[in-house]
Short mmCIF file of C-alpha atoms in Angstrom, two decimals:
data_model
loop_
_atom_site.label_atom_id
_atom_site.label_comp_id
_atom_site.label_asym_id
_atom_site.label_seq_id
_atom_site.Cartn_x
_atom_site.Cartn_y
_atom_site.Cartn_z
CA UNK A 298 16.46 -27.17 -3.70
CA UNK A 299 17.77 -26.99 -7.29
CA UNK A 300 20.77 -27.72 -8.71
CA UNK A 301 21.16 -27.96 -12.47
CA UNK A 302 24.89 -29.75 -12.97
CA UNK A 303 26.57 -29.19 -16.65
CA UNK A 304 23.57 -29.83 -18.91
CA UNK A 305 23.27 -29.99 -22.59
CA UNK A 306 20.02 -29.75 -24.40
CA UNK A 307 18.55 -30.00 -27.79
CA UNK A 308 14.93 -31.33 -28.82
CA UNK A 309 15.23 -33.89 -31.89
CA UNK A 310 14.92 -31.99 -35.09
CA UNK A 311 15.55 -28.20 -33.30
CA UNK A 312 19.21 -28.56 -32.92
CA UNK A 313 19.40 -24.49 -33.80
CA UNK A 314 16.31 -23.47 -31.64
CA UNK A 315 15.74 -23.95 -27.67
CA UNK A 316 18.60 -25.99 -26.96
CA UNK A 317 20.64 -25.20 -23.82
CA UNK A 318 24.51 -25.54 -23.35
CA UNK A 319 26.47 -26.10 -20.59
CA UNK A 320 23.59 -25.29 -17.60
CA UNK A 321 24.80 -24.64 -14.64
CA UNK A 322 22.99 -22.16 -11.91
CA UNK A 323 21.20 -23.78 -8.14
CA UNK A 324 18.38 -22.51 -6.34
CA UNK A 325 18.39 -22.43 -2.47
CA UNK A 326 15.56 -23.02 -0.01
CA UNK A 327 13.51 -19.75 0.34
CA UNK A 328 15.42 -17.99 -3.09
CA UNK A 329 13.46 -16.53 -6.01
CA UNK A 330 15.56 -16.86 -9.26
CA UNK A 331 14.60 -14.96 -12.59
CA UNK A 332 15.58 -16.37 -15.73
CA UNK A 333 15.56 -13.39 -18.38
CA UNK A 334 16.76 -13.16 -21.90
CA UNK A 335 15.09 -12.75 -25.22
CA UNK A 336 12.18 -14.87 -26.73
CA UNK A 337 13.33 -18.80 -27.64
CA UNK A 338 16.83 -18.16 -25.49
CA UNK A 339 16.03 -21.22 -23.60
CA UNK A 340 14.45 -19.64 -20.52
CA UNK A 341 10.96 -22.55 -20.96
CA UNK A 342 13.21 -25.28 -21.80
CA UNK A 343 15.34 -24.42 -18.29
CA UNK A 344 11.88 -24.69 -16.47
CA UNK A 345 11.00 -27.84 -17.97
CA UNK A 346 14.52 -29.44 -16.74
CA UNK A 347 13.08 -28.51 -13.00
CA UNK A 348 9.45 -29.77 -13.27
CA UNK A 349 10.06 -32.68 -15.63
CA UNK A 350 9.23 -32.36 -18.74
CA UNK A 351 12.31 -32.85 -19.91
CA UNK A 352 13.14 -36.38 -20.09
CA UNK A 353 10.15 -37.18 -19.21
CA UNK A 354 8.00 -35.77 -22.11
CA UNK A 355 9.67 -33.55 -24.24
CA UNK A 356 12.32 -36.26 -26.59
CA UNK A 357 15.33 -34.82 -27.28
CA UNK A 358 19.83 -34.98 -26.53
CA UNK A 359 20.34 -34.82 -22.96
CA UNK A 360 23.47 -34.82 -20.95
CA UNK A 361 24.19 -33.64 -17.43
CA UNK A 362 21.76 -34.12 -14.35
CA UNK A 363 18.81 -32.05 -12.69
CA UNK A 364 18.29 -32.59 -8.89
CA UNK A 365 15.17 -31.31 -7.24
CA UNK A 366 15.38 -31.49 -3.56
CA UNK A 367 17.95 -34.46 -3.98
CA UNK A 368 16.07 -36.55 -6.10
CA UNK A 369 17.85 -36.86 -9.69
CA UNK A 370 14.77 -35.60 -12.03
CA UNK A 371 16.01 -38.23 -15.00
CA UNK A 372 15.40 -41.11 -12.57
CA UNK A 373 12.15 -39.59 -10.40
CA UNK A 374 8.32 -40.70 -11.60
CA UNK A 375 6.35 -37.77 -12.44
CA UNK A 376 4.51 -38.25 -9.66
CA UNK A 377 7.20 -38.26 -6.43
CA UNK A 378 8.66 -34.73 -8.34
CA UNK A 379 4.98 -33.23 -8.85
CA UNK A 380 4.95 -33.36 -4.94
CA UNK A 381 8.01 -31.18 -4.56
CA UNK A 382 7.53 -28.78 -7.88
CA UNK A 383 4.23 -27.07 -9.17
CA UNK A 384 4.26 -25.56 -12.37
CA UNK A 385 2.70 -22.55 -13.81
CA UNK A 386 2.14 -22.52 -17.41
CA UNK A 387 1.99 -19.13 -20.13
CA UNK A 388 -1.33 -20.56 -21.24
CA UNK A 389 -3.41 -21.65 -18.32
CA UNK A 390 -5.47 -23.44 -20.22
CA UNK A 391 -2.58 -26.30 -20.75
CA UNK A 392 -3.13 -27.61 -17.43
CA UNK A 393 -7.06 -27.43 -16.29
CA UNK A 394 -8.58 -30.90 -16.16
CA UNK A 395 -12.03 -29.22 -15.20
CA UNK A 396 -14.57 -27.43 -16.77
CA UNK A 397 -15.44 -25.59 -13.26
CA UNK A 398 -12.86 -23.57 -11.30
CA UNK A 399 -13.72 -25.20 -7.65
CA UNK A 400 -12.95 -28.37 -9.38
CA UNK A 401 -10.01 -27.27 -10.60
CA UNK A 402 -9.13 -26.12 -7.50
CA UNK A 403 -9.33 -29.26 -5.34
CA UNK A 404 -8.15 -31.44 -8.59
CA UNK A 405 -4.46 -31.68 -7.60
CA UNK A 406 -5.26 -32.67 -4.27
CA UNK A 407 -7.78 -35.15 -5.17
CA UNK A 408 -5.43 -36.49 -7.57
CA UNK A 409 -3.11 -37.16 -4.79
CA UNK A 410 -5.46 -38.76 -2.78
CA UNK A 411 -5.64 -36.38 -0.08
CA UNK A 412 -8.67 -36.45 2.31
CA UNK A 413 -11.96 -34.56 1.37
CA UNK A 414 -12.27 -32.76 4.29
CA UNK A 415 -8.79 -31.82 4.19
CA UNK A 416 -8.84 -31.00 0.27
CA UNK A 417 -12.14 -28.06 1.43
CA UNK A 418 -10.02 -26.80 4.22
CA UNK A 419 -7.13 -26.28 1.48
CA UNK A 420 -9.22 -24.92 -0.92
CA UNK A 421 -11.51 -22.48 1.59
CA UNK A 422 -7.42 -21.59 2.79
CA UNK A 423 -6.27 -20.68 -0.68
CA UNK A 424 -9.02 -18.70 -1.64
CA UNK A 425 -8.76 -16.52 1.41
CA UNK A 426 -5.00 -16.53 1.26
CA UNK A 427 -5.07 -15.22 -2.27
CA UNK A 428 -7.96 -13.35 -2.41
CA UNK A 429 -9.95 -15.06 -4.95
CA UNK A 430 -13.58 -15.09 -3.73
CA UNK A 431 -14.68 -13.43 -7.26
CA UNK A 432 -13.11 -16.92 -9.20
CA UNK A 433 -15.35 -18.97 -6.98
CA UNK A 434 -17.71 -21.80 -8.55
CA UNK A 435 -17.22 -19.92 -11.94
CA UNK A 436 -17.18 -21.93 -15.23
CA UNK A 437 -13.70 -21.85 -16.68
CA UNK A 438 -14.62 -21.64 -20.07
CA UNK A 439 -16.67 -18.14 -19.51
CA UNK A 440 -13.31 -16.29 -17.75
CA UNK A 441 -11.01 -14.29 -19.35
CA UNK A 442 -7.53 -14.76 -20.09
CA UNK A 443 -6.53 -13.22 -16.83
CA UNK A 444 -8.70 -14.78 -14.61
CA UNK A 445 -8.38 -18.47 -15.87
CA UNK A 446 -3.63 -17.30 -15.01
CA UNK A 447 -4.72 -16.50 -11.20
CA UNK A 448 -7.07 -19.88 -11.13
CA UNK A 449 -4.16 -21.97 -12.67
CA UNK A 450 -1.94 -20.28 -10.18
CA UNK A 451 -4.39 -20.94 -7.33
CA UNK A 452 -4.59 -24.30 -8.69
CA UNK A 453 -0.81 -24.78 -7.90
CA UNK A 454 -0.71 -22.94 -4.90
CA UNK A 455 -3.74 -25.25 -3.17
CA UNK A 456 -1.15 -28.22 -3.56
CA UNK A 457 1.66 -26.60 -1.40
CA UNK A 458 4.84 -27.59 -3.18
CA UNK A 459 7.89 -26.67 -2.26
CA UNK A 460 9.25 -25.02 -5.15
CA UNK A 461 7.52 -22.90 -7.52
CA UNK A 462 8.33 -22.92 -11.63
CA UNK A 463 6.28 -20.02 -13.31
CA UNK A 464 6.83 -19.26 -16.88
CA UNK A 465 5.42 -16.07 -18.22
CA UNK A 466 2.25 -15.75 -15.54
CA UNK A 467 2.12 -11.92 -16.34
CA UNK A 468 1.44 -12.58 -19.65
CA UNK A 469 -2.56 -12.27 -19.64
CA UNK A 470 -3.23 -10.28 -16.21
CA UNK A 471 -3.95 -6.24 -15.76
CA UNK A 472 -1.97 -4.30 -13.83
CA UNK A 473 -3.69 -4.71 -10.39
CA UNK A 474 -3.51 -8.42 -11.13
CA UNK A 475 -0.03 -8.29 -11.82
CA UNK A 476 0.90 -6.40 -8.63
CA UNK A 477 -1.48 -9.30 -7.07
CA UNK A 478 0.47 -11.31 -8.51
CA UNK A 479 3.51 -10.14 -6.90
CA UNK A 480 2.08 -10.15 -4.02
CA UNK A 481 0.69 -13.75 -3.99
CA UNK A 482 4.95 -14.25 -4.84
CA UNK A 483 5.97 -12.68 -1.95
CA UNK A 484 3.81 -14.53 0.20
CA UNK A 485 4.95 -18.08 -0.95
CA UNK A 486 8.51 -16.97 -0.44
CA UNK A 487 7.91 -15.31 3.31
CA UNK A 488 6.59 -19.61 3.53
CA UNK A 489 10.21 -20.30 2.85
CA UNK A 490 9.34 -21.86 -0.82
CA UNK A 491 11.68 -21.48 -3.92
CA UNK A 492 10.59 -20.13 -7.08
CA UNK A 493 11.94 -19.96 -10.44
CA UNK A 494 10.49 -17.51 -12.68
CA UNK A 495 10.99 -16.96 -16.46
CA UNK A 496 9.60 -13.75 -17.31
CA UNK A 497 9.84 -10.99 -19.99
CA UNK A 498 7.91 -8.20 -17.49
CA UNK A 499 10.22 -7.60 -14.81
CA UNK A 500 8.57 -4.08 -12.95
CA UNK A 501 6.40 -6.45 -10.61
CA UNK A 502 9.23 -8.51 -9.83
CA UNK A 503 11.87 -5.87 -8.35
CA UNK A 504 11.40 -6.42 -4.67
CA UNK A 505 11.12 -10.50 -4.91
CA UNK A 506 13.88 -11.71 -7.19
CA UNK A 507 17.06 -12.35 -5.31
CA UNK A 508 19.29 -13.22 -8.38
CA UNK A 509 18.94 -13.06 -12.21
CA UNK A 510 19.67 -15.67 -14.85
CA UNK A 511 20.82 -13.74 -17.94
CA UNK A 512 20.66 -16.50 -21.17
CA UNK A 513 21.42 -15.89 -24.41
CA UNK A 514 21.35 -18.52 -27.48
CA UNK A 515 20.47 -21.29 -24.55
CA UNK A 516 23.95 -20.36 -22.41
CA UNK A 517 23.97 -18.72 -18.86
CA UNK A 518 25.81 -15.27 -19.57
CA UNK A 519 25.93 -14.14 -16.56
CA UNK A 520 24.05 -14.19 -12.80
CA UNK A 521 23.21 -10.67 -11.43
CA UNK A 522 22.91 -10.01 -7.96
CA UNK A 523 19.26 -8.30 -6.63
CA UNK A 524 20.90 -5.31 -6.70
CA UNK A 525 23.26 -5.40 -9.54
CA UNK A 526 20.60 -6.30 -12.03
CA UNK A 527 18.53 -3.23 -10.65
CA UNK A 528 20.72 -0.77 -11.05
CA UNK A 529 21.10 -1.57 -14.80
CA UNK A 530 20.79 1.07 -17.32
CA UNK A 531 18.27 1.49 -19.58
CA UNK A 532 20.80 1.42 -22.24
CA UNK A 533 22.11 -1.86 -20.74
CA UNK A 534 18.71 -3.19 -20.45
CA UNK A 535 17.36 -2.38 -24.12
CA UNK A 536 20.68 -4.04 -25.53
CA UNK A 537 20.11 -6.88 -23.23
CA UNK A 538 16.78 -6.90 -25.16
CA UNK A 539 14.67 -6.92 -21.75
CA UNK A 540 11.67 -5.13 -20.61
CA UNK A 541 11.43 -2.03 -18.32
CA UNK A 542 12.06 -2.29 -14.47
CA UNK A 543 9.97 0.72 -13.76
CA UNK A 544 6.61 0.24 -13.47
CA UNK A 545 4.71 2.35 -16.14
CA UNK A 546 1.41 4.58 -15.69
CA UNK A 547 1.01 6.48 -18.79
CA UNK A 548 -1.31 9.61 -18.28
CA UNK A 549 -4.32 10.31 -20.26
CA UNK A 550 -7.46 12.53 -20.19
CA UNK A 551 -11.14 12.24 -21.76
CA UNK A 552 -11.81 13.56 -25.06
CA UNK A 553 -15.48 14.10 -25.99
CA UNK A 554 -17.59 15.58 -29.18
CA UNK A 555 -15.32 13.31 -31.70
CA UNK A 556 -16.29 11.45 -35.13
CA UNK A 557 -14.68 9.58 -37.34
CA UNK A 558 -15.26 6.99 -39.90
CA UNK A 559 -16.56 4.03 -38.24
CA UNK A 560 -18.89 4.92 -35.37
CA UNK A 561 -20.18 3.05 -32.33
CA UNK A 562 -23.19 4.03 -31.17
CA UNK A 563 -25.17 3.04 -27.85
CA UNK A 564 -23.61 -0.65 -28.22
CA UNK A 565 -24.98 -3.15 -25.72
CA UNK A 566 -24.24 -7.01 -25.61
CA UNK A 567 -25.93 -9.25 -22.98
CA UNK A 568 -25.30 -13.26 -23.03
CA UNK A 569 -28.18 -15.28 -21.50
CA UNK A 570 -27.65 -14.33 -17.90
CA UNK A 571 -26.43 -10.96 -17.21
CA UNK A 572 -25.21 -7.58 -19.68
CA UNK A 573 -21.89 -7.59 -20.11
CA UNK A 574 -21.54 -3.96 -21.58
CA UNK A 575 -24.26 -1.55 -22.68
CA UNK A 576 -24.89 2.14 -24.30
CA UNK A 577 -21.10 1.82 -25.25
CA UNK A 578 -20.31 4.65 -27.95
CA UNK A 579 -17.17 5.73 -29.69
CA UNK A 580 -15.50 6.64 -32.85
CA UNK A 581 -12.28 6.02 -34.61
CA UNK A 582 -10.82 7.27 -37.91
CA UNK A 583 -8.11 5.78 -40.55
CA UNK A 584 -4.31 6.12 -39.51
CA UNK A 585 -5.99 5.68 -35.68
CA UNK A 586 -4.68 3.20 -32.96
CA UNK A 587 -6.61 2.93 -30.45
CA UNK A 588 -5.56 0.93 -27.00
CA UNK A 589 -8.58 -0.49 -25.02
CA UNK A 590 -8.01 -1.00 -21.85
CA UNK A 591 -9.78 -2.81 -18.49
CA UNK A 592 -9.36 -5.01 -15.90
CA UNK A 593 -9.19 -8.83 -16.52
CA UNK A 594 -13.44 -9.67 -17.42
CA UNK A 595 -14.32 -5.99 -17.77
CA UNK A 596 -15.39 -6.96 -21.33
CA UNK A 597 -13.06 -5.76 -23.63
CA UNK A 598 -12.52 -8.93 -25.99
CA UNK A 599 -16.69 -9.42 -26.33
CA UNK A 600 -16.33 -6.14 -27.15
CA UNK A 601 -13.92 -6.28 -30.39
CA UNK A 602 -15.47 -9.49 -31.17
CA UNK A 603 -18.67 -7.69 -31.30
CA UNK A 604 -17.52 -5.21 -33.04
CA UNK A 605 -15.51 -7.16 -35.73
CA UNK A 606 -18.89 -9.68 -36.53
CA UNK A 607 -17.91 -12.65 -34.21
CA UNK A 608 -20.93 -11.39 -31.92
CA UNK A 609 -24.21 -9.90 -32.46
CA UNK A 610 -25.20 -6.70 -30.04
CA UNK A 611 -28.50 -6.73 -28.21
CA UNK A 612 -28.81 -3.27 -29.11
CA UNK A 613 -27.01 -0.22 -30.97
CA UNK A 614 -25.25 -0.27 -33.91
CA UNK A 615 -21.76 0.32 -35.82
CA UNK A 616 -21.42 2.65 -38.55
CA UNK A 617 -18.89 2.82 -41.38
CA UNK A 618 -18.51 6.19 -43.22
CA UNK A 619 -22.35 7.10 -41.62
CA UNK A 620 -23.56 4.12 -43.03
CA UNK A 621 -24.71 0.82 -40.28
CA UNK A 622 -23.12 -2.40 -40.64
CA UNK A 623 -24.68 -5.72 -40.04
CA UNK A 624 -22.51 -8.25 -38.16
CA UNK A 625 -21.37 -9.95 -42.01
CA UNK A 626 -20.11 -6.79 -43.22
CA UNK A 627 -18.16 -5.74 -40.28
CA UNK A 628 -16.45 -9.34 -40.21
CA UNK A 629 -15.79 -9.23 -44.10
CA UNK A 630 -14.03 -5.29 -42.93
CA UNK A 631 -12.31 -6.51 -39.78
CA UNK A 632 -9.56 -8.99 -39.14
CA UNK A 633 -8.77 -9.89 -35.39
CA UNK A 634 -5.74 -11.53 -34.30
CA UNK A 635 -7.10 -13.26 -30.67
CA UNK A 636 -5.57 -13.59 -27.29
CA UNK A 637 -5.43 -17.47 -27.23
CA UNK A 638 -3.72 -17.37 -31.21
CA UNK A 639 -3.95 -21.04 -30.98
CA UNK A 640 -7.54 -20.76 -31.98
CA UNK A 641 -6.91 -19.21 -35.42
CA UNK A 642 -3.66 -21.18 -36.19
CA UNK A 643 -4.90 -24.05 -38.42
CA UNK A 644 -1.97 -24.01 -41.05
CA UNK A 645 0.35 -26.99 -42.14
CA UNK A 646 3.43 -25.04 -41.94
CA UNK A 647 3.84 -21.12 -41.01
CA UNK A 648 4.07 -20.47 -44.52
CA UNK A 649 0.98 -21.91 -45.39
CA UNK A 650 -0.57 -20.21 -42.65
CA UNK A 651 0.30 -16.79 -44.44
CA UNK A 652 -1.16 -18.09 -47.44
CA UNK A 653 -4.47 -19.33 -45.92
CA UNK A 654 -5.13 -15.21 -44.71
CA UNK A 655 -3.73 -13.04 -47.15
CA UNK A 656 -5.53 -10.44 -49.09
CA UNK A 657 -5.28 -11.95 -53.11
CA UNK A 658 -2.79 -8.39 -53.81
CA UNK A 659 -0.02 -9.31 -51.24
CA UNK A 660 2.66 -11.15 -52.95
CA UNK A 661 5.18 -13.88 -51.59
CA UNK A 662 7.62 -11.16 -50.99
CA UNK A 663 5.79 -9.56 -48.46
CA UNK A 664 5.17 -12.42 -46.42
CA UNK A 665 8.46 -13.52 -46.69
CA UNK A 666 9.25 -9.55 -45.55
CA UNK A 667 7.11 -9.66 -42.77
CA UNK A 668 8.31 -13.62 -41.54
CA UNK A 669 11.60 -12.08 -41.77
CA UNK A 670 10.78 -8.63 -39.29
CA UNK A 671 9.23 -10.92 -36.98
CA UNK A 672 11.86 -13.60 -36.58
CA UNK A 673 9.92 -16.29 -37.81
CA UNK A 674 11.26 -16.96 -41.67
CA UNK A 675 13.76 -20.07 -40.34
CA UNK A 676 10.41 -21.30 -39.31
CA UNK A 677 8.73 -21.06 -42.56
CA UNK A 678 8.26 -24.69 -43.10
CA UNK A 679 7.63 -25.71 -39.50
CA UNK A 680 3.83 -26.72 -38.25
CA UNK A 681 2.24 -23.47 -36.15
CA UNK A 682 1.64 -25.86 -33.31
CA UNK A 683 5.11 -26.79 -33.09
CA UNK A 684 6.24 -23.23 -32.32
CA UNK A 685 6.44 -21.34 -29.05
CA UNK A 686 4.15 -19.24 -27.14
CA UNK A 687 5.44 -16.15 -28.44
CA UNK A 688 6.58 -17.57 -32.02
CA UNK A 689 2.79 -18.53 -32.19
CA UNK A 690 1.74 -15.23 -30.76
CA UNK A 691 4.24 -13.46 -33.51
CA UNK A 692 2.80 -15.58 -36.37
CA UNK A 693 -1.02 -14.81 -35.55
CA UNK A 694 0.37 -10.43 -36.30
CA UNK A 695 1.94 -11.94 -39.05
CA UNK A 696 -1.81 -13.07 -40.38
CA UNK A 697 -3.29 -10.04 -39.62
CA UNK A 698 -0.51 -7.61 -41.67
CA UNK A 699 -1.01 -9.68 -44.69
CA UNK A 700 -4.76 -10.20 -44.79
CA UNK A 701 -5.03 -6.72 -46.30
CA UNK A 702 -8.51 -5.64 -43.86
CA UNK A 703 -9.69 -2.27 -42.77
CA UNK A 704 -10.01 -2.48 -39.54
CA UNK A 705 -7.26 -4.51 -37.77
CA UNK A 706 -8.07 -5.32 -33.67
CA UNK A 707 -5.10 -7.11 -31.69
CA UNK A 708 -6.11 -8.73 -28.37
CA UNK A 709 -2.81 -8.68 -26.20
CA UNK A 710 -0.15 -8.82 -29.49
CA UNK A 711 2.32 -8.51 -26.61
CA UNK A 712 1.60 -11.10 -24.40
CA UNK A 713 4.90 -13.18 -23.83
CA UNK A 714 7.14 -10.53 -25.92
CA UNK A 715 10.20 -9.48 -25.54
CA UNK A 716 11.37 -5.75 -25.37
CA UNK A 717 12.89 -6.55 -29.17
CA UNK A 718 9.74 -7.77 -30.83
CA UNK A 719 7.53 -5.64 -28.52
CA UNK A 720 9.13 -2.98 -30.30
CA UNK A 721 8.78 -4.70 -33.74
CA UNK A 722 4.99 -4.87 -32.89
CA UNK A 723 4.85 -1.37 -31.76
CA UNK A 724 6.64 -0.43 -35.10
CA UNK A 725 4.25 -2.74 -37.18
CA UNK A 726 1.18 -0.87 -35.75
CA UNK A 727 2.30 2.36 -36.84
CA UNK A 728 3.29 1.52 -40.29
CA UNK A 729 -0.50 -0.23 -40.24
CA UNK A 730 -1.46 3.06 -39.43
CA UNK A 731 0.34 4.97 -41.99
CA UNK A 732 -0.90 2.77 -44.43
CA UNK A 733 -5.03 3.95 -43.35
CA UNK A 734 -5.72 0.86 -41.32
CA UNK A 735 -7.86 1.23 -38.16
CA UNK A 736 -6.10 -0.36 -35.43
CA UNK A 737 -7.33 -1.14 -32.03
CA UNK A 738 -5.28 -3.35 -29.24
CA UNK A 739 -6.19 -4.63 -26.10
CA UNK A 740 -3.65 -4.07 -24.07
CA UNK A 741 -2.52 -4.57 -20.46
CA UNK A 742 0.92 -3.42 -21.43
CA UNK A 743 1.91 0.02 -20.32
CA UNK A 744 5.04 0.05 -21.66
CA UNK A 745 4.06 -0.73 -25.24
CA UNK A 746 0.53 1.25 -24.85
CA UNK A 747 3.26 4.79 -23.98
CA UNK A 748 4.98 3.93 -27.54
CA UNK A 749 2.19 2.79 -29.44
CA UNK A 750 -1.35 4.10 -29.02
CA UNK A 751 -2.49 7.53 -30.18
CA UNK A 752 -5.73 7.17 -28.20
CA UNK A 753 -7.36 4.78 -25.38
CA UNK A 754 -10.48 3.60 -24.31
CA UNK A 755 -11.31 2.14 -21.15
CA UNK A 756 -13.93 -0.59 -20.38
CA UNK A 757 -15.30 -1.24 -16.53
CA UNK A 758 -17.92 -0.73 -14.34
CA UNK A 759 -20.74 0.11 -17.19
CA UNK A 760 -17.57 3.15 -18.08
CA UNK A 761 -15.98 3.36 -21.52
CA UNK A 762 -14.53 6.76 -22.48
CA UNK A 763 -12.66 7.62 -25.89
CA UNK A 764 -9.05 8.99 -23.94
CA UNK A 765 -6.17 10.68 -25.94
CA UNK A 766 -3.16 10.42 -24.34
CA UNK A 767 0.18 13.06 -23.47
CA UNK A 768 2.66 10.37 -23.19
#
């Protein structure tokens, strides 16, 4: 279905980052292939060779030939390959035309002129297929992160292409979604379709993936087989710089009777139709990180944005060293680095962007210190919107460490990490928390919430408990 012949890669001006050299790997009818490797190996530019992109959008040195399904990709409209390859983007947002999601469901259909009853018996079949009643005539812009992933996935799956290009569709969805997710995988490939998945969580993937693509610097190191790339170490794994294979379920139990310097009490937030959250109450003290955790729309990013100023509460209040805070004060306190980072990027250059949030005492040497811990200091000059997903994601933590405020709140800082910087993040939270920071994350990451948090909170179902864990 795929066959990627000798190719040679490198976008106009990025010569040193996300070029690929010497590609060569094919995909057969029915196959799921992983492509794994470190953040900016390569593994999004390989996708874009399959659905397109590259020639067709992305400018750049190209050599060697793509065929899809025996059409040469080079030399194929848009169009014909779109009919053969659906893509699934890390931010779903990147490809909704629609403002509602049973719009967006029928759009690629419609778009290919496909009858309209035939386009509500597709749509009525993928909803019941993948088990999506609850994303049903929903406005996309009210969903969260997670839910707007399994729409753009529906989205893809509604048109019935033969092969399947996902690139990091983990990155926003819980844990039951992401098991959904592998499920919904496994059910496209019992069809007989191909996918090719670039991924840095790997645990939901175990029993689909049929080979592994191992890249490094943008060349193919080496191809496991199913089993081969199972039964690697963890040693093997953590120098390969990839995530855990083993699906993790840290334990925790409820703590009760606890104060500490800032104080939630009996917090409720309603938006014109329905409550979202209420009688919410907590505590937290300095050198505390707390992971908040929930399923995909439980609540938990209205509830940092309420509690950082972004949103006022119907009811309740937040307290700082006994004393209430109005909305103002807690956003002048807090500094919140947000799921989509592409909303708080509005830099010329990543430098810049550093200078536009830090606190007036941090000096050029700790930016440049904490561009160069997160990768990102060859970037320095480079416009934020130029970067990648997680170069973008990596700049936005950047922000927050040199802004210099109180109360720090992360909304999925791992989303679209590798093991390497998940670990750099994990490390940067601590040191935040040495330093008398209080840090909350939302987090659907396991395997960075065992390493990381000193104490969890769960939001769902009208439940929110302060948890300490035993990890």
């Amino acid at each position: 279905m795929v066959d990627i012949r000798h190719v040679d890669f490198s976008y106009h001006g990025e010569e040193e980052h996300g070029s690929l050299h010497q590609i060569d790997f094919q995909v057969r009818p029915g196959e799921c292939v992983l492509l794994c490797g470190k953040s900016g190996c390569g593994k999004t530019t390989v996708t874009k060779l399959i659905n397109g992109l590259i020639p067709h959008f992305n400018d750049g040195d190209l050599s060697g030939n793509t065929i899809v399904d025996d059409m040469v990709v080079s030399e194929t409209p848009m169009y014909q390959l779109s009919g053969k390859v659906g893509s699934v983007f890390q931010n779903p947002k990147s490809q909704f035309f629609n403002i509602d999601s049973d719009s967006e469901l029928a759009f690629g259909l419609e778009n290919n002129g496909v009858a309209p009853a035939m386009i509500r018996q597709r749509v009525e079949k993928t909803v019941r297929d993948l088990h999506i009643e609850h994303l049903r005539h929903r406005d996309i812009f009210s969903m969260s992160g997670g839910e707007k992933q399994i729409l753009a996935f529906a989205s893809v799956y509604a048109m019935n292409p033969e092969i399947y290009v996902l690139d990091e569709p983990s990155a926003n969805l819980d844990r039951a979604s992401t098991l959904i997710l592998g499920e919904q995988l496994k059910h496209i490939k019992e069809q007989g379709k191909s996918i090719v998945i670039a991924e840095h969580r790997l645990y939901y993937l175990t029993d689909i993936i049929d080979r592994a693509v191992f890249i490094v610097d943008g060349k193919i190191i080496k191809e496991y087989g199913r089993e081969e790339f199972l039964s690697l170490t963890d040693e093997e794994r953590c120098r390969m710089g990839l995530r855990t294979l083993r699906r993790k379920n840290p334990p925790y139990h409820v703590v009760s009777g606890a104060k500490g310097e800032l104080e939630v009490r009996n917090l409720t937030v309603k938006d014109k139709k329905h409550t979202i959250f209420e009688n919410i109450s907590f505590s937290a003290s300095s050198g505390e990180i707390l992971g908040i955790l929930g399923i995909n729309g439980a609540g938990k990013t209205t509830l940092v944005r309420c509690l950082a100023g972004l949103l006022k509460e119907h009811s309740g209040e937040v307290l700082f060293s006994g004393k209430p805070m109005t909305p103002k004060e807690r956003n002048a306190a807090c500094y919140m680095i947000m799921q989509d980072v592409n909303h708080q990027l509005f830099g010329e250059s990543v430098w810049n962007e550093c200078e536009l949030s830090r606190d007036e005492q941090i000096t050029d040497s700790e930016i440049e210190k904490a561009l160069t811990d997160f990768d990102l200091i060859d970037f320095k000059d480079k416009h934020p919107m130029a970067l990648s997903g997680g170069q973008k994601q990596r700049l936005a933590i950047v922000t927050g460490i040199v802004a210099g405020k109180k109360i720090l709140i992360f909304d999925e800082p791992t989303s679209g990490l590798d093991y390497d910087h998940m670990c750099v993040v994990s490390k940067t939270l601590k040191d935040l928390a040495k330093m008398e920071h209080i840090v909350f994350v939302i987090t659907h990451d396991m395997e960075f919430l065992e390493i990381t948090c000193n104490q969890v909170v769960e939001v769902g179902n009208q439940y929110f408990a302060g948890r300490e864990n035993h990890f």
